[in-house]
PDB file of C-alpha atoms and ligand atoms in Angstrom:
ATOM      1  CA  GLY A  13       7.132 -14.275  16.182  1.00  0.00           C
ATOM      2  CA  GLY A  14       8.144 -13.215  19.739  1.00  0.00           C
ATOM      3  CA  ASP A  15       5.947 -15.605  21.882  1.00  0.00           C
ATOM      4  CA  GLY A  16       8.353 -15.306  24.830  1.00  0.00           C
ATOM      5  CA  GLY A  17      11.688 -16.728  26.624  1.00  0.00           C
ATOM      6  CA  ASP A  18      14.262 -17.210  24.900  1.00  0.00           C
ATOM      7  CA  GLY A  19      16.547 -15.952  21.437  1.00  0.00           C
ATOM      8  CA  ASP A  20      14.464 -15.583  19.360  1.00  0.00           C
ATOM      9  CA  ASP A  21      12.301 -12.433  20.393  1.00  0.00           C
ATOM     10  CA  ASN A  22      13.624 -10.357  18.879  1.00  0.00           C
ATOM     11  CA  GLN A  23      13.433 -11.991  14.979  1.00  0.00           C
ATOM     12  CA  ILE A  24      10.122 -10.674  13.306  1.00  0.00           C
ATOM     13  CA  VAL A  25       8.728 -11.461  10.206  1.00  0.00           C
ATOM     14  CA  ALA A  26       7.525  -9.101   7.763  1.00  0.00           C
ATOM     15  CA  GLY A  27       3.794  -8.685   5.561  1.00  0.00           C
ATOM     16  CA  THR A  28       3.170  -7.589   2.683  1.00  0.00           C
ATOM     17  CA  ALA A  29       1.099  -7.483  -0.797  1.00  0.00           C
ATOM     18  CA  PRO A  30       2.608  -7.073  -3.822  1.00  0.00           C
ATOM     19  CA  GLY A  31       0.911  -5.616  -7.092  1.00  0.00           C
ATOM     20  CA  PHE A  32       1.544  -2.230  -5.692  1.00  0.00           C
ATOM     21  CA  ARG A  33       4.503  -0.435  -7.391  1.00  0.00           C
ATOM     22  CA  PRO A  34       6.982   1.089  -6.659  1.00  0.00           C
ATOM     23  CA  PHE A  35       5.607   0.082  -3.143  1.00  0.00           C
ATOM     24  CA  GLU A  36       5.929  -3.662  -3.486  1.00  0.00           C
ATOM     25  CA  MET A  37       6.173  -6.166  -6.687  1.00  0.00           C
ATOM     26  CA  ASN A  38       7.802  -9.415  -7.784  1.00  0.00           C
ATOM     27  CA  GLU A  39      10.189  -8.756 -10.186  1.00  0.00           C
ATOM     28  CA  ASP A  40      12.401 -12.100 -11.722  1.00  0.00           C
ATOM     29  CA  GLY A  41      10.379 -14.123  -8.931  1.00  0.00           C
ATOM     30  CA  GLU A  42      12.023 -11.668  -6.275  1.00  0.00           C
ATOM     31  CA  LEU A  43       9.978  -9.152  -4.317  1.00  0.00           C
ATOM     32  CA  VAL A  44      11.284  -5.623  -4.333  1.00  0.00           C
ATOM     33  CA  GLY A  45      10.241  -2.379  -3.909  1.00  0.00           C
ATOM     34  CA  PHE A  46      10.369   1.051  -1.970  1.00  0.00           C
ATOM     35  CA  ASP A  47       8.414  -0.607   1.416  1.00  0.00           C
ATOM     36  CA  VAL A  48      11.133  -3.501   0.990  1.00  0.00           C
ATOM     37  CA  ASP A  49      14.428  -1.530   1.425  1.00  0.00           C
ATOM     38  CA  HIS A  50      12.886   0.915   3.590  1.00  0.00           C
ATOM     39  CA  LEU A  51      11.887  -1.484   6.467  1.00  0.00           C
ATOM     40  CA  GLU A  52      15.001  -3.069   6.164  1.00  0.00           C
ATOM     41  CA  ALA A  53      16.492   0.164   6.318  1.00  0.00           C
ATOM     42  CA  VAL A  54      14.717   0.724   9.570  1.00  0.00           C
ATOM     43  CA  VAL A  55      15.070  -2.750  11.375  1.00  0.00           C
ATOM     44  CA  ASP A  56      18.800  -2.335  10.519  1.00  0.00           C
ATOM     45  CA  GLU A  57      18.847   0.551  12.913  1.00  0.00           C
ATOM     46  CA  THR A  58      17.047  -1.390  16.074  1.00  0.00           C
ATOM     47  CA  ASP A  59      17.694  -4.500  18.014  1.00  0.00           C
ATOM     48  CA  TYR A  60      15.417  -6.549  15.900  1.00  0.00           C
ATOM     49  CA  GLU A  61      15.737  -8.947  12.935  1.00  0.00           C
ATOM     50  CA  LEU A  62      13.398  -9.397  10.058  1.00  0.00           C
ATOM     51  CA  THR A  63      13.961 -13.166   9.387  1.00  0.00           C
ATOM     52  CA  SER A  64      11.827 -13.374   6.557  1.00  0.00           C
ATOM     53  CA  TRP A  65       8.923 -11.440   3.942  1.00  0.00           C
ATOM     54  CA  GLU A  66       5.340 -13.345   3.508  1.00  0.00           C
ATOM     55  CA  GLU A  67       3.146 -12.141   0.780  1.00  0.00           C
ATOM     56  CA  PHE A  68      -0.981 -11.881   1.385  1.00  0.00           C
ATOM     57  CA  GLU A  69      -3.496 -10.527  -0.743  1.00  0.00           C
ATOM     58  CA  PHE A  70      -3.874  -6.855   0.727  1.00  0.00           C
ATOM     59  CA  ASP A  71      -7.642  -7.687   2.762  1.00  0.00           C
ATOM     60  CA  THR A  72      -5.544 -10.353   4.697  1.00  0.00           C
ATOM     61  CA  LEU A  73      -2.728  -8.459   6.111  1.00  0.00           C
ATOM     62  CA  ILE A  74      -4.460  -7.708   9.148  1.00  0.00           C
ATOM     63  CA  GLN A  75      -5.928 -10.984   9.845  1.00  0.00           C
ATOM     64  CA  ALA A  76      -2.038 -12.332   9.598  1.00  0.00           C
ATOM     65  CA  LEU A  77      -0.814  -9.666  11.708  1.00  0.00           C
ATOM     66  CA  ASN A  78      -2.859 -10.808  14.900  1.00  0.00           C
ATOM     67  CA  ASN A  79      -2.549 -14.260  13.968  1.00  0.00           C
ATOM     68  CA  GLY A  80       1.169 -13.987  14.542  1.00  0.00           C
ATOM     69  CA  ASN A  81       1.521 -15.165  10.952  1.00  0.00           C
ATOM     70  CA  ILE A  82       3.653 -11.939  10.538  1.00  0.00           C
ATOM     71  CA  ASP A  83       4.529  -9.324  13.146  1.00  0.00           C
ATOM     72  CA  VAL A  84       5.177  -6.505  10.676  1.00  0.00           C
ATOM     73  CA  ILE A  85       2.741  -5.235   7.843  1.00  0.00           C
ATOM     74  CA  ALA A  86       4.587  -2.810   5.398  1.00  0.00           C
ATOM     75  CA  ALA A  87       2.310  -2.666   2.094  1.00  0.00           C
ATOM     76  CA  ALA A  88       1.922   1.238   1.961  1.00  0.00           C
ATOM     77  CA  MET A  89      -0.930   0.682   4.250  1.00  0.00           C
ATOM     78  CA  THR A  90      -2.780   4.144   5.596  1.00  0.00           C
ATOM     79  CA  ILE A  91      -3.178   4.806   8.864  1.00  0.00           C
ATOM     80  CA  ASN A  92      -6.621   5.431   9.883  1.00  0.00           C
ATOM     81  CA  ASP A  93      -9.541   4.575  12.550  1.00  0.00           C
ATOM     82  CA  GLU A  94     -11.260   1.894  11.546  1.00  0.00           C
ATOM     83  CA  ARG A  95      -7.614  -0.091  11.405  1.00  0.00           C
ATOM     84  CA  ARG A  96      -6.563   1.653  14.201  1.00  0.00           C
ATOM     85  CA  GLU A  97      -9.156  -0.369  16.276  1.00  0.00           C
ATOM     86  CA  GLN A  98      -7.501  -4.313  15.026  1.00  0.00           C
ATOM     87  CA  ILE A  99      -4.129  -2.971  14.841  1.00  0.00           C
ATOM     88  CA  ALA A 100      -1.044  -0.272  15.895  1.00  0.00           C
ATOM     89  CA  PHE A 101       0.371   1.855  13.420  1.00  0.00           C
ATOM     90  CA  THR A 102       3.995   3.667  13.504  1.00  0.00           C
ATOM     91  CA  ASP A 103       4.557   6.733  12.650  1.00  0.00           C
ATOM     92  CA  PRO A 104       3.411   7.694   9.233  1.00  0.00           C
ATOM     93  CA  TYR A 105       6.445   7.034   6.669  1.00  0.00           C
ATOM     94  CA  TYR A 106       5.095   8.165   3.454  1.00  0.00           C
ATOM     95  CA  SER A 107       2.193  10.797   2.222  1.00  0.00           C
ATOM     96  CA  ALA A 108      -0.226  10.234  -0.957  1.00  0.00           C
ATOM     97  CA  ASP A 109      -3.096  11.107  -2.706  1.00  0.00           C
ATOM     98  CA  GLN A 110      -5.939   9.197  -4.478  1.00  0.00           C
ATOM     99  CA  SER A 111      -6.063   9.449  -8.571  1.00  0.00           C
ATOM    100  CA  VAL A 112      -8.887   7.961 -10.622  1.00  0.00           C
ATOM    101  CA  LEU A 113      -7.524   5.603 -13.918  1.00  0.00           C
ATOM    102  CA  VAL A 114      -9.412   5.381 -17.410  1.00  0.00           C
ATOM    103  CA  GLN A 115      -8.614   3.275 -20.146  1.00  0.00           C
ATOM    104  CA  THR A 116      -6.174   5.229 -22.663  1.00  0.00           C
ATOM    105  CA  GLY A 117      -8.015   6.984 -25.151  1.00  0.00           C
ATOM    106  CA  GLY A 118     -10.752   4.932 -24.028  1.00  0.00           C
ATOM    107  CA  GLY A 119     -13.171   8.088 -24.160  1.00  0.00           C
ATOM    108  CA  PHE A 120     -14.245   8.665 -20.862  1.00  0.00           C
ATOM    109  CA  GLN A 121     -12.707  11.872 -19.121  1.00  0.00           C
ATOM    110  CA  PRO A 122     -14.293  11.959 -15.597  1.00  0.00           C
ATOM    111  CA  SER A 123     -12.385  15.277 -13.904  1.00  0.00           C
ATOM    112  CA  ASP A 124     -14.544  14.648 -10.619  1.00  0.00           C
ATOM    113  CA  LEU A 125     -15.601  11.677  -8.153  1.00  0.00           C
ATOM    114  CA  ASP A 126     -19.492  13.032  -9.331  1.00  0.00           C
ATOM    115  CA  ASP A 127     -18.580  12.120 -12.946  1.00  0.00           C
ATOM    116  CA  LEU A 128     -18.240   8.451 -12.108  1.00  0.00           C
ATOM    117  CA  ALA A 129     -21.974   8.161 -10.804  1.00  0.00           C
ATOM    118  CA  GLY A 130     -23.499   4.701 -12.677  1.00  0.00           C
ATOM    119  CA  ARG A 131     -20.096   3.904 -13.318  1.00  0.00           C
ATOM    120  CA  THR A 132     -18.097   0.638 -13.321  1.00  0.00           C
ATOM    121  CA  VAL A 133     -15.737   1.574 -10.952  1.00  0.00           C
ATOM    122  CA  GLY A 134     -13.036  -0.734  -9.647  1.00  0.00           C
ATOM    123  CA  ALA A 135     -10.402  -0.853  -6.775  1.00  0.00           C
ATOM    124  CA  GLN A 136      -8.483  -3.672  -4.568  1.00  0.00           C
ATOM    125  CA  SER A 137     -10.737  -5.389  -1.824  1.00  0.00           C
ATOM    126  CA  GLY A 138      -9.859  -3.915   1.643  1.00  0.00           C
ATOM    127  CA  THR A 139      -8.077  -0.203   0.677  1.00  0.00           C
ATOM    128  CA  THR A 140      -8.904   3.125   0.995  1.00  0.00           C
ATOM    129  CA  GLY A 141      -9.739   3.411  -2.525  1.00  0.00           C
ATOM    130  CA  GLU A 142     -12.752   1.387  -1.982  1.00  0.00           C
ATOM    131  CA  GLY A 143     -13.764   2.875   0.796  1.00  0.00           C
ATOM    132  CA  ILE A 144     -13.775   5.972  -1.496  1.00  0.00           C
ATOM    133  CA  ILE A 145     -16.151   4.317  -3.906  1.00  0.00           C
ATOM    134  CA  GLU A 146     -18.457   3.389  -1.472  1.00  0.00           C
ATOM    135  CA  ASP A 147     -18.712   6.882   0.261  1.00  0.00           C
ATOM    136  CA  GLU A 148     -18.189   9.299  -1.854  1.00  0.00           C
ATOM    137  CA  VAL A 149     -19.770   7.720  -5.675  1.00  0.00           C
ATOM    138  CA  GLU A 150     -23.012   7.967  -6.185  1.00  0.00           C
ATOM    139  CA  ASP A 151     -24.800   4.726  -6.683  1.00  0.00           C
ATOM    140  CA  PRO A 152     -21.262   3.183  -8.255  1.00  0.00           C
ATOM    141  CA  ASP A 153     -21.385  -0.305 -10.327  1.00  0.00           C
ATOM    142  CA  TYR A 154     -18.305  -1.157  -7.921  1.00  0.00           C
ATOM    143  CA  ARG A 155     -16.127  -4.264  -8.711  1.00  0.00           C
ATOM    144  CA  SER A 156     -13.600  -5.366  -6.065  1.00  0.00           C
ATOM    145  CA  TYR A 157     -10.482  -7.276  -6.955  1.00  0.00           C
ATOM    146  CA  GLU A 158      -7.938  -9.768  -4.949  1.00  0.00           C
ATOM    147  CA  ASN A 159      -5.149  -7.305  -6.637  1.00  0.00           C
ATOM    148  CA  TYR A 160      -4.881  -3.789  -8.717  1.00  0.00           C
ATOM    149  CA  VAL A 161      -2.987  -5.690 -11.151  1.00  0.00           C
ATOM    150  CA  TYR A 162      -5.945  -7.806 -12.027  1.00  0.00           C
ATOM    151  CA  ALA A 163      -8.098  -3.943 -11.791  1.00  0.00           C
ATOM    152  CA  VAL A 164      -5.921  -2.553 -14.586  1.00  0.00           C
ATOM    153  CA  GLU A 165      -6.213  -5.452 -16.843  1.00  0.00           C
ATOM    154  CA  GLU A 166      -9.841  -5.454 -17.011  1.00  0.00           C
ATOM    155  CA  LEU A 167      -9.695  -1.610 -17.491  1.00  0.00           C
ATOM    156  CA  GLU A 168      -7.139  -2.382 -20.480  1.00  0.00           C
ATOM    157  CA  GLN A 169      -9.614  -4.298 -21.475  1.00  0.00           C
ATOM    158  CA  GLY A 170     -12.274  -1.677 -21.119  1.00  0.00           C
ATOM    159  CA  ARG A 171     -14.385  -4.304 -18.955  1.00  0.00           C
ATOM    160  CA  ILE A 172     -14.656  -1.448 -16.528  1.00  0.00           C
ATOM    161  CA  GLU A 173     -14.496   2.124 -16.452  1.00  0.00           C
ATOM    162  CA  ALA A 174     -12.487   3.346 -13.801  1.00  0.00           C
ATOM    163  CA  ILE A 175     -10.057   2.819 -11.117  1.00  0.00           C
ATOM    164  CA  VAL A 176      -9.634   4.555  -7.764  1.00  0.00           C
ATOM    165  CA  ILE A 177      -5.592   3.850  -6.606  1.00  0.00           C
ATOM    166  CA  ASP A 178      -2.920   5.497  -4.632  1.00  0.00           C
ATOM    167  CA  GLN A 179      -1.750   8.543  -7.043  1.00  0.00           C
ATOM    168  CA  PRO A 180       2.235   6.717  -7.090  1.00  0.00           C
ATOM    169  CA  VAL A 181       0.570   3.559  -7.960  1.00  0.00           C
ATOM    170  CA  ALA A 182      -1.532   5.411 -10.506  1.00  0.00           C
ATOM    171  CA  GLU A 183       1.593   6.941 -12.072  1.00  0.00           C
ATOM    172  CA  SER A 184       3.418   3.866 -12.225  1.00  0.00           C
ATOM    173  CA  PHE A 185       0.561   1.822 -13.917  1.00  0.00           C
ATOM    174  CA  GLU A 186      -0.004   5.260 -16.269  1.00  0.00           C
ATOM    175  CA  ALA A 187       3.605   4.615 -17.172  1.00  0.00           C
ATOM    176  CA  ASN A 188       3.886   1.080 -17.798  1.00  0.00           C
ATOM    177  CA  ARG A 189       0.087   0.097 -19.386  1.00  0.00           C
ATOM    178  CA  GLU A 190      -2.748   1.475 -21.392  1.00  0.00           C
ATOM    179  CA  VAL A 191      -4.161   3.381 -18.823  1.00  0.00           C
ATOM    180  CA  GLU A 192      -3.843   7.222 -17.762  1.00  0.00           C
ATOM    181  CA  ILE A 193      -5.027   9.101 -15.030  1.00  0.00           C
ATOM    182  CA  ALA A 194      -7.946  11.264 -15.339  1.00  0.00           C
ATOM    183  CA  PHE A 195      -7.509  13.207 -12.054  1.00  0.00           C
ATOM    184  CA  THR A 196      -6.141  13.248  -8.587  1.00  0.00           C
ATOM    185  CA  PHE A 197      -7.914  14.359  -5.444  1.00  0.00           C
ATOM    186  CA  GLU A 198      -6.430  15.039  -1.778  1.00  0.00           C
ATOM    187  CA  THR A 199      -6.613  12.780   0.876  1.00  0.00           C
ATOM    188  CA  GLY A 200      -3.834  13.548   2.981  1.00  0.00           C
ATOM    189  CA  GLU A 201      -3.386  10.034   3.839  1.00  0.00           C
ATOM    190  CA  GLU A 202      -0.245   8.767   5.379  1.00  0.00           C
ATOM    191  CA  TYR A 203       1.118   5.156   5.213  1.00  0.00           C
ATOM    192  CA  GLY A 204       2.469   3.294   8.389  1.00  0.00           C
ATOM    193  CA  LEU A 205       3.915   0.101   9.099  1.00  0.00           C
ATOM    194  CA  GLY A 206       1.313  -1.949  11.013  1.00  0.00           C
ATOM    195  CA  VAL A 207       2.059  -4.226  14.335  1.00  0.00           C
ATOM    196  CA  ARG A 208       0.020  -5.547  16.944  1.00  0.00           C
ATOM    197  CA  GLN A 209      -1.906  -3.690  19.421  1.00  0.00           C
ATOM    198  CA  ASP A 210       0.256  -4.920  22.275  1.00  0.00           C
ATOM    199  CA  ALA A 211       3.766  -4.591  20.291  1.00  0.00           C
ATOM    200  CA  ASP A 212       4.618  -1.531  22.291  1.00  0.00           C
ATOM    201  CA  ASP A 213       8.624  -2.335  21.841  1.00  0.00           C
ATOM    202  CA  LEU A 214       8.200  -3.435  18.531  1.00  0.00           C
ATOM    203  CA  ARG A 215       6.221   0.130  17.863  1.00  0.00           C
ATOM    204  CA  GLU A 216       8.694   2.169  19.752  1.00  0.00           C
ATOM    205  CA  ALA A 217      11.973   0.537  18.197  1.00  0.00           C
ATOM    206  CA  LEU A 218       9.975   1.282  14.352  1.00  0.00           C
ATOM    207  CA  ASN A 219       9.441   4.649  15.037  1.00  0.00           C
ATOM    208  CA  GLU A 220      13.071   5.381  16.127  1.00  0.00           C
ATOM    209  CA  GLY A 221      14.051   3.420  13.334  1.00  0.00           C
ATOM    210  CA  ILE A 222      11.679   5.483  11.086  1.00  0.00           C
ATOM    211  CA  ALA A 223      13.470   8.709  12.691  1.00  0.00           C
ATOM    212  CA  ALA A 224      16.945   7.801  12.053  1.00  0.00           C
ATOM    213  CA  VAL A 225      16.472   6.462   8.250  1.00  0.00           C
ATOM    214  CA  GLN A 226      14.726   9.545   7.490  1.00  0.00           C
ATOM    215  CA  GLU A 227      17.956  11.625   9.516  1.00  0.00           C
ATOM    216  CA  SER A 228      20.830   9.668   7.698  1.00  0.00           C
ATOM    217  CA  GLY A 229      19.782  10.669   4.238  1.00  0.00           C
ATOM    218  CA  GLU A 230      18.822   6.775   4.061  1.00  0.00           C
ATOM    219  CA  TYR A 231      15.394   7.549   3.314  1.00  0.00           C
ATOM    220  CA  GLU A 232      16.192  10.194   0.330  1.00  0.00           C
ATOM    221  CA  GLU A 233      18.068   7.515  -1.360  1.00  0.00           C
ATOM    222  CA  ILE A 234      15.519   4.826  -0.949  1.00  0.00           C
ATOM    223  CA  THR A 235      13.148   7.307  -2.744  1.00  0.00           C
ATOM    224  CA  ARG A 236      15.078   8.340  -5.361  1.00  0.00           C
ATOM    225  CA  LYS A 237      15.605   4.890  -5.986  1.00  0.00           C
ATOM    226  CA  TRP A 238      12.255   3.634  -6.432  1.00  0.00           C
ATOM    227  CA  PHE A 239      10.414   7.255  -7.541  1.00  0.00           C
ATOM    228  CA  ASP A 240      12.780   8.815 -10.325  1.00  0.00           C
ATOM    229  CA  GLU A 241      13.621   6.075 -12.545  1.00  0.00           C
TER     230      GLU A 241
HETATM  231  N1  LIG B  15      -2.906   3.049   0.960  1.00  0.00           N
HETATM  232  C1  LIG B  15      -4.233   1.784   0.383  1.00  0.00           C
HETATM  233  C2  LIG B  15      -4.517   1.751   1.576  1.00  0.00           C
HETATM  234  O1  LIG B  15      -3.950   1.907   2.611  1.00  0.00           O
HETATM  235  C3  LIG B  15      -3.566   1.099  -0.922  1.00  0.00           C
HETATM  236  C4  LIG B  15      -2.680   0.080  -0.118  1.00  0.00           C
HETATM  237  C5  LIG B  15      -2.823  -1.115  -1.158  1.00  0.00           C
HETATM  238  N2  LIG B  15      -1.217  -1.898  -0.800  1.00  0.00           N
HETATM  239  C6  LIG B  15      -0.732  -2.933  -1.042  1.00  0.00           C
HETATM  240  N3  LIG B  15      -0.028  -3.406  -1.146  1.00  0.00           N
HETATM  241  N4  LIG B  15      -1.356  -3.490  -2.456  1.00  0.00           N
HETATM  242  O2  LIG B  15      -5.554   1.392   1.338  1.00  0.00           O
END
């Protein structure tokens, strides 16, 4: 963290919340994913140096940033006004919608959010998926999880009936677990990197890095690596 004075002003620490394939996950004890490659490529385009990655539960990332434990959030975090009251975002780097996951062969086949009324529905704490359940599902029996991986385990066991989750991650769970996408609905969410509200220099540098990585073709390469396997 750049707390003023001398040489380490340009060193930054990144924070993320793994368990969100293909954006961030632990593989053989190593943190990998789209966000890891993307942020590293973006920072490479700047005068900053990324010294380490720290892992948190998703709903503690904003606090970790504002405490100074980390300097940038790279966690498939959707840019929205509620979060903008606490942190600043870079330009968007990825667009996503939301999907509803159900147990494969479980018999429950909802086709819209109305069909989730009164059902047992899960999401990761602090996510936009959680917000949708709270705001758009009538009288849900809402179950909050620290991590979507735990929610998917509960869904596989039939202990909950549905999960609301970002569509690219839903596709990954569908490919790897006993769950399937019932339907996808448009939210037009855009992911941004999160920085402290007073970190104007860092935010501007990251914006230039995001643009450079897109123009160089590196963005496309990273996308191909994590989405076409
Ligand atoms: N895009 C959603 C949001 O911003 C979910 C992000 C969850 N990210 C994670 N690394 N678990 O709320």
